[in-house]
mmCIF file with all atom_site columns, C-alpha atoms in Angstrom:
data_model
loop_
_atom_site.group_PDB
_atom_site.id
_atom_site.type_symbol
_atom_site.label_atom_id
_atom_site.label_alt_id
_atom_site.label_comp_id
_atom_site.label_asym_id
_atom_site.label_entity_id
_atom_site.label_seq_id
_atom_site.pdbx_PDB_ins_code
_atom_site.Cartn_x
_atom_site.Cartn_y
_atom_site.Cartn_z
_atom_site.occupancy
_atom_site.B_iso_or_equiv
_atom_site.pdbx_formal_charge
_atom_site.auth_seq_id
_atom_site.auth_comp_id
_atom_site.auth_asym_id
_atom_site.auth_atom_id
_atom_site.pdbx_PDB_model_num
ATOM 1   C CA . UNK A 1 1   ? 0.381   0.097   0.297   1.00 56.00 ? 9   UNK A CA 1
ATOM 2   C CA . UNK A 1 2   ? 1.190   3.454   -0.753  1.00 66.00 ? 10  UNK A CA 1
ATOM 3   C CA . UNK A 1 3   ? 1.795   6.044   2.846   1.00 74.00 ? 11  UNK A CA 1
ATOM 4   C CA . UNK A 1 4   ? 1.791   9.411   2.466   1.00 77.00 ? 12  UNK A CA 1
ATOM 5   C CA . UNK A 1 5   ? 5.466   9.427   2.826   1.00 78.00 ? 13  UNK A CA 1
ATOM 6   C CA . UNK A 1 6   ? 6.091   7.416   -0.171  1.00 77.00 ? 14  UNK A CA 1
ATOM 7   C CA . UNK A 1 7   ? 3.537   9.534   -2.438  1.00 77.00 ? 15  UNK A CA 1
ATOM 8   C CA . UNK A 1 8   ? 5.192   12.872  -0.469  1.00 78.00 ? 16  UNK A CA 1
ATOM 9   C CA . UNK A 1 9   ? 8.752   11.541  -2.354  1.00 79.00 ? 17  UNK A CA 1
ATOM 10  C CA . UNK A 1 10  ? 7.448   10.815  -5.527  1.00 81.00 ? 18  UNK A CA 1
ATOM 11  C CA . UNK A 1 11  ? 9.293   11.994  -8.183  1.00 81.00 ? 19  UNK A CA 1
ATOM 12  C CA . UNK A 1 12  ? 7.516   13.521  -12.314 1.00 78.00 ? 20  UNK A CA 1
ATOM 13  C CA . UNK A 1 13  ? 10.240  10.970  -14.004 1.00 78.00 ? 21  UNK A CA 1
ATOM 14  C CA . UNK A 1 14  ? 8.157   8.014   -12.310 1.00 80.00 ? 22  UNK A CA 1
ATOM 15  C CA . UNK A 1 15  ? 4.999   8.616   -13.788 1.00 84.00 ? 23  UNK A CA 1
ATOM 16  C CA . UNK A 1 16  ? 3.756   9.143   -17.268 1.00 81.00 ? 24  UNK A CA 1
ATOM 17  C CA . UNK A 1 17  ? 0.836   8.697   -19.665 1.00 84.00 ? 25  UNK A CA 1
ATOM 18  C CA . UNK A 1 18  ? 0.179   6.272   -22.437 1.00 76.00 ? 26  UNK A CA 1
ATOM 19  C CA . UNK A 1 19  ? -1.591  7.903   -25.311 1.00 72.00 ? 27  UNK A CA 1
ATOM 20  C CA . UNK A 1 20  ? -1.472  6.401   -28.235 1.00 66.00 ? 28  UNK A CA 1
ATOM 21  C CA . UNK A 1 21  ? -2.063  2.776   -27.518 1.00 63.00 ? 29  UNK A CA 1
ATOM 22  C CA . UNK A 1 22  ? -4.801  0.657   -26.164 1.00 65.00 ? 30  UNK A CA 1
ATOM 23  C CA . UNK A 1 23  ? -4.042  2.085   -22.825 1.00 62.00 ? 31  UNK A CA 1
ATOM 24  C CA . UNK A 1 24  ? -4.972  4.689   -24.389 1.00 70.00 ? 32  UNK A CA 1
ATOM 25  C CA . UNK A 1 25  ? -5.950  7.537   -21.271 1.00 81.00 ? 33  UNK A CA 1
ATOM 26  C CA . UNK A 1 26  ? -4.035  6.086   -17.926 1.00 86.00 ? 34  UNK A CA 1
ATOM 27  C CA . UNK A 1 27  ? -1.507  7.214   -16.262 1.00 86.00 ? 35  UNK A CA 1
ATOM 28  C CA . UNK A 1 28  ? 1.526   4.883   -14.799 1.00 87.00 ? 36  UNK A CA 1
ATOM 29  C CA . UNK A 1 29  ? 3.870   5.260   -12.460 1.00 84.00 ? 37  UNK A CA 1
ATOM 30  C CA . UNK A 1 30  ? 6.367   2.789   -10.488 1.00 83.00 ? 38  UNK A CA 1
ATOM 31  C CA . UNK A 1 31  ? 6.956   3.085   -6.496  1.00 82.00 ? 39  UNK A CA 1
ATOM 32  C CA . UNK A 1 32  ? 10.423  2.214   -5.331  1.00 80.00 ? 40  UNK A CA 1
ATOM 33  C CA . UNK A 1 33  ? 9.090   1.205   -1.179  1.00 75.00 ? 41  UNK A CA 1
ATOM 34  C CA . UNK A 1 34  ? 12.171  3.160   0.874   1.00 71.00 ? 42  UNK A CA 1
ATOM 35  C CA . UNK A 1 35  ? 10.701  0.684   3.922   1.00 74.00 ? 43  UNK A CA 1
ATOM 36  C CA . UNK A 1 36  ? 10.705  -2.334  2.431   1.00 77.00 ? 44  UNK A CA 1
ATOM 37  C CA . UNK A 1 37  ? 12.970  -5.053  1.063   1.00 82.00 ? 45  UNK A CA 1
ATOM 38  C CA . UNK A 1 38  ? 13.097  -8.478  0.010   1.00 86.00 ? 46  UNK A CA 1
ATOM 39  C CA . UNK A 1 39  ? 16.585  -10.132 -0.297  1.00 88.00 ? 47  UNK A CA 1
ATOM 40  C CA . UNK A 1 40  ? 17.861  -7.210  0.515   1.00 86.00 ? 48  UNK A CA 1
ATOM 41  C CA . UNK A 1 41  ? 17.076  -5.314  -2.090  1.00 86.00 ? 49  UNK A CA 1
ATOM 42  C CA . UNK A 1 42  ? 14.161  -2.350  -2.733  1.00 84.00 ? 50  UNK A CA 1
ATOM 43  C CA . UNK A 1 43  ? 10.680  -3.908  -3.758  1.00 83.00 ? 51  UNK A CA 1
ATOM 44  C CA . UNK A 1 44  ? 9.935   -1.900  -7.258  1.00 83.00 ? 52  UNK A CA 1
ATOM 45  C CA . UNK A 1 45  ? 5.817   -1.323  -7.451  1.00 83.00 ? 53  UNK A CA 1
ATOM 46  C CA . UNK A 1 46  ? 3.620   -0.624  -10.670 1.00 84.00 ? 54  UNK A CA 1
ATOM 47  C CA . UNK A 1 47  ? 0.828   1.394   -9.985  1.00 83.00 ? 55  UNK A CA 1
ATOM 48  C CA . UNK A 1 48  ? -1.469  2.472   -13.155 1.00 84.00 ? 56  UNK A CA 1
ATOM 49  C CA . UNK A 1 49  ? -3.976  5.209   -12.641 1.00 83.00 ? 57  UNK A CA 1
ATOM 50  C CA . UNK A 1 50  ? -7.725  4.343   -14.623 1.00 81.00 ? 58  UNK A CA 1
ATOM 51  C CA . UNK A 1 51  ? -9.119  7.838   -15.698 1.00 82.00 ? 59  UNK A CA 1
ATOM 52  C CA . UNK A 1 52  ? -12.937 8.855   -14.766 1.00 77.00 ? 60  UNK A CA 1
ATOM 53  C CA . UNK A 1 53  ? -15.104 8.476   -17.541 1.00 74.00 ? 61  UNK A CA 1
ATOM 54  C CA . UNK A 1 54  ? -17.858 10.494  -15.020 1.00 76.00 ? 62  UNK A CA 1
ATOM 55  C CA . UNK A 1 55  ? -16.134 12.526  -12.603 1.00 73.00 ? 63  UNK A CA 1
ATOM 56  C CA . UNK A 1 56  ? -14.060 14.829  -14.831 1.00 72.00 ? 64  UNK A CA 1
ATOM 57  C CA . UNK A 1 57  ? -12.741 17.745  -11.742 1.00 74.00 ? 65  UNK A CA 1
ATOM 58  C CA . UNK A 1 58  ? -11.590 14.850  -9.180  1.00 72.00 ? 66  UNK A CA 1
ATOM 59  C CA . UNK A 1 59  ? -10.173 12.641  -12.480 1.00 79.00 ? 67  UNK A CA 1
ATOM 60  C CA . UNK A 1 60  ? -6.612  11.769  -11.054 1.00 80.00 ? 68  UNK A CA 1
ATOM 61  C CA . UNK A 1 61  ? -5.393  12.005  -14.530 1.00 84.00 ? 69  UNK A CA 1
ATOM 62  C CA . UNK A 1 62  ? -6.423  14.800  -15.993 1.00 85.00 ? 70  UNK A CA 1
ATOM 63  C CA . UNK A 1 63  ? -4.925  16.095  -12.352 1.00 81.00 ? 71  UNK A CA 1
ATOM 64  C CA . UNK A 1 64  ? -2.317  14.622  -13.136 1.00 83.00 ? 72  UNK A CA 1
ATOM 65  C CA . UNK A 1 65  ? -1.705  15.687  -17.337 1.00 84.00 ? 73  UNK A CA 1
ATOM 66  C CA . UNK A 1 66  ? -3.793  19.894  -15.531 1.00 82.00 ? 74  UNK A CA 1
ATOM 67  C CA . UNK A 1 67  ? 0.068   19.864  -13.996 1.00 79.00 ? 75  UNK A CA 1
ATOM 68  C CA . UNK A 1 68  ? 2.540   18.318  -16.740 1.00 81.00 ? 76  UNK A CA 1
ATOM 69  C CA . UNK A 1 69  ? 1.540   20.851  -18.972 1.00 83.00 ? 77  UNK A CA 1
ATOM 70  C CA . UNK A 1 70  ? 1.917   24.142  -16.780 1.00 81.00 ? 78  UNK A CA 1
ATOM 71  C CA . UNK A 1 71  ? 3.678   26.635  -17.718 1.00 83.00 ? 79  UNK A CA 1
ATOM 72  C CA . UNK A 1 72  ? 5.599   26.932  -14.744 1.00 76.00 ? 80  UNK A CA 1
ATOM 73  C CA . UNK A 1 73  ? 5.903   23.096  -14.392 1.00 76.00 ? 81  UNK A CA 1
ATOM 74  C CA . UNK A 1 74  ? 7.211   22.348  -18.267 1.00 77.00 ? 82  UNK A CA 1
ATOM 75  C CA . UNK A 1 75  ? 10.953  22.943  -17.743 1.00 78.00 ? 83  UNK A CA 1
ATOM 76  C CA . UNK A 1 76  ? 11.008  21.169  -13.877 1.00 79.00 ? 84  UNK A CA 1
ATOM 77  C CA . UNK A 1 77  ? 14.247  18.475  -13.154 1.00 80.00 ? 85  UNK A CA 1
ATOM 78  C CA . UNK A 1 78  ? 13.393  14.975  -13.716 1.00 73.00 ? 86  UNK A CA 1
ATOM 79  C CA . UNK A 1 79  ? 14.491  14.479  -9.790  1.00 81.00 ? 87  UNK A CA 1
ATOM 80  C CA . UNK A 1 80  ? 11.560  17.297  -8.993  1.00 84.00 ? 88  UNK A CA 1
ATOM 81  C CA . UNK A 1 81  ? 8.380   16.091  -6.730  1.00 84.00 ? 89  UNK A CA 1
ATOM 82  C CA . UNK A 1 82  ? 5.402   14.543  -8.468  1.00 81.00 ? 90  UNK A CA 1
ATOM 83  C CA . UNK A 1 83  ? 3.064   16.595  -5.652  1.00 81.00 ? 91  UNK A CA 1
ATOM 84  C CA . UNK A 1 84  ? 2.983   19.997  -5.505  1.00 82.00 ? 92  UNK A CA 1
ATOM 85  C CA . UNK A 1 85  ? 1.411   22.449  -3.322  1.00 82.00 ? 93  UNK A CA 1
ATOM 86  C CA . UNK A 1 86  ? -1.203  24.505  -6.067  1.00 77.00 ? 94  UNK A CA 1
ATOM 87  C CA . UNK A 1 87  ? -0.646  27.923  -4.732  1.00 83.00 ? 95  UNK A CA 1
ATOM 88  C CA . UNK A 1 88  ? 2.864   27.409  -4.971  1.00 82.00 ? 96  UNK A CA 1
ATOM 89  C CA . UNK A 1 89  ? 3.742   24.520  -7.182  1.00 77.00 ? 97  UNK A CA 1
ATOM 90  C CA . UNK A 1 90  ? 7.786   25.467  -6.966  1.00 79.00 ? 98  UNK A CA 1
ATOM 91  C CA . UNK A 1 91  ? 7.424   23.386  -3.600  1.00 84.00 ? 99  UNK A CA 1
ATOM 92  C CA . UNK A 1 92  ? 6.771   19.706  -2.881  1.00 86.00 ? 100 UNK A CA 1
ATOM 93  C CA . UNK A 1 93  ? 3.965   18.687  -0.899  1.00 86.00 ? 101 UNK A CA 1
ATOM 94  C CA . UNK A 1 94  ? 4.206   17.134  2.751   1.00 88.00 ? 102 UNK A CA 1
ATOM 95  C CA . UNK A 1 95  ? 3.578   14.219  3.917   1.00 86.00 ? 103 UNK A CA 1
ATOM 96  C CA . UNK A 1 96  ? 1.864   15.435  6.457   1.00 89.00 ? 104 UNK A CA 1
ATOM 97  C CA . UNK A 1 97  ? -0.692  16.952  4.173   1.00 88.00 ? 105 UNK A CA 1
ATOM 98  C CA . UNK A 1 98  ? -0.744  13.994  2.261   1.00 83.00 ? 106 UNK A CA 1
ATOM 99  C CA . UNK A 1 99  ? -2.171  12.345  5.119   1.00 84.00 ? 107 UNK A CA 1
ATOM 100 C CA . UNK A 1 100 ? -4.616  15.305  6.040   1.00 86.00 ? 108 UNK A CA 1
ATOM 101 C CA . UNK A 1 101 ? -6.131  15.348  2.661   1.00 82.00 ? 109 UNK A CA 1
ATOM 102 C CA . UNK A 1 102 ? -6.782  11.584  2.536   1.00 80.00 ? 110 UNK A CA 1
ATOM 103 C CA . UNK A 1 103 ? -8.440  11.648  5.966   1.00 81.00 ? 111 UNK A CA 1
ATOM 104 C CA . UNK A 1 104 ? -10.635 15.255  5.129   1.00 83.00 ? 112 UNK A CA 1
ATOM 105 C CA . UNK A 1 105 ? -11.975 14.523  1.609   1.00 77.00 ? 113 UNK A CA 1
ATOM 106 C CA . UNK A 1 106 ? -10.554 10.234  0.625   1.00 77.00 ? 114 UNK A CA 1
ATOM 107 C CA . UNK A 1 107 ? -11.936 8.761   3.903   1.00 80.00 ? 115 UNK A CA 1
ATOM 108 C CA . UNK A 1 108 ? -15.052 10.672  3.418   1.00 81.00 ? 116 UNK A CA 1
ATOM 109 C CA . UNK A 1 109 ? -16.220 9.337   0.541   1.00 77.00 ? 117 UNK A CA 1
ATOM 110 C CA . UNK A 1 110 ? -15.054 5.365   0.816   1.00 77.00 ? 118 UNK A CA 1
ATOM 111 C CA . UNK A 1 111 ? -16.894 4.606   4.570   1.00 80.00 ? 119 UNK A CA 1
ATOM 112 C CA . UNK A 1 112 ? -19.239 6.795   6.742   1.00 83.00 ? 120 UNK A CA 1
ATOM 113 C CA . UNK A 1 113 ? -18.032 5.420   9.467   1.00 83.00 ? 121 UNK A CA 1
ATOM 114 C CA . UNK A 1 114 ? -15.327 7.210   11.990  1.00 81.00 ? 122 UNK A CA 1
ATOM 115 C CA . UNK A 1 115 ? -11.833 6.506   13.155  1.00 82.00 ? 123 UNK A CA 1
ATOM 116 C CA . UNK A 1 116 ? -10.922 4.665   9.709   1.00 82.00 ? 124 UNK A CA 1
ATOM 117 C CA . UNK A 1 117 ? -7.464  3.984   9.110   1.00 80.00 ? 125 UNK A CA 1
ATOM 118 C CA . UNK A 1 118 ? -6.374  4.588   5.190   1.00 75.00 ? 126 UNK A CA 1
ATOM 119 C CA . UNK A 1 119 ? -4.317  1.030   6.188   1.00 75.00 ? 127 UNK A CA 1
ATOM 120 C CA . UNK A 1 120 ? -7.943  -0.778  7.049   1.00 80.00 ? 128 UNK A CA 1
ATOM 121 C CA . UNK A 1 121 ? -8.989  1.159   3.887   1.00 74.00 ? 129 UNK A CA 1
ATOM 122 C CA . UNK A 1 122 ? -7.082  -0.466  1.734   1.00 70.00 ? 130 UNK A CA 1
ATOM 123 C CA . UNK A 1 123 ? -7.387  -4.074  3.311   1.00 72.00 ? 131 UNK A CA 1
ATOM 124 C CA . UNK A 1 124 ? -11.725 -3.845  2.581   1.00 72.00 ? 132 UNK A CA 1
ATOM 125 C CA . UNK A 1 125 ? -11.100 -2.674  -0.544  1.00 62.00 ? 133 UNK A CA 1
ATOM 126 C CA . UNK A 1 126 ? -8.824  -5.154  -1.920  1.00 63.00 ? 134 UNK A CA 1
ATOM 127 C CA . UNK A 1 127 ? -10.941 -8.092  -0.527  1.00 67.00 ? 135 UNK A CA 1
ATOM 128 C CA . UNK A 1 128 ? -14.181 -6.459  -2.667  1.00 60.00 ? 136 UNK A CA 1
ATOM 129 C CA . UNK A 1 129 ? -15.111 -7.614  -5.680  1.00 60.00 ? 137 UNK A CA 1
ATOM 130 C CA . UNK A 1 130 ? -13.419 -5.044  -8.602  1.00 54.00 ? 138 UNK A CA 1
ATOM 131 C CA . UNK A 1 131 ? -17.305 -3.768  -8.911  1.00 54.00 ? 139 UNK A CA 1
ATOM 132 C CA . UNK A 1 132 ? -18.266 -1.921  -5.859  1.00 51.00 ? 140 UNK A CA 1
ATOM 133 C CA . UNK A 1 133 ? -14.867 -0.593  -6.380  1.00 49.00 ? 141 UNK A CA 1
ATOM 134 C CA . UNK A 1 134 ? -15.559 3.494   -7.376  1.00 49.00 ? 142 UNK A CA 1
ATOM 135 C CA . UNK A 1 135 ? -12.494 5.259   -5.773  1.00 48.00 ? 143 UNK A CA 1
ATOM 136 C CA . UNK A 1 136 ? -9.434  3.876   -6.932  1.00 40.00 ? 144 UNK A CA 1
ATOM 137 C CA . UNK A 1 137 ? -10.502 2.973   -10.202 1.00 40.00 ? 145 UNK A CA 1
ATOM 138 C CA . UNK A 1 138 ? -7.804  -0.333  -10.357 1.00 41.00 ? 146 UNK A CA 1
#
């Protein structure tokens, strides 16, 4: 599972969008997990984000396109952070901001229960039938 601390350290160079293939419109990125190893080697996990067909404004793929095409970010170095502050695109997003957003905005979209952790929500969604998972799209 992606943790806020892992999300906040993702580099822009790891994400790419397939625009001219059968996977058109999907966002791909790989995460090298800093806290997990297998055989003394860090684990690399691939992720695919599918575009939302009905909710354009909250679509993570559209957000990535806006970030990628932003005039102030076009010439940024490849090793810069993928997630940046919307009001100051030269500053990376902190893991506490990612965590706060998940707790304030994402969890309420997925459940009405109080005091739910991201980890327990991910575990519940992981065992749910894929047709019932609206928020993740994977």
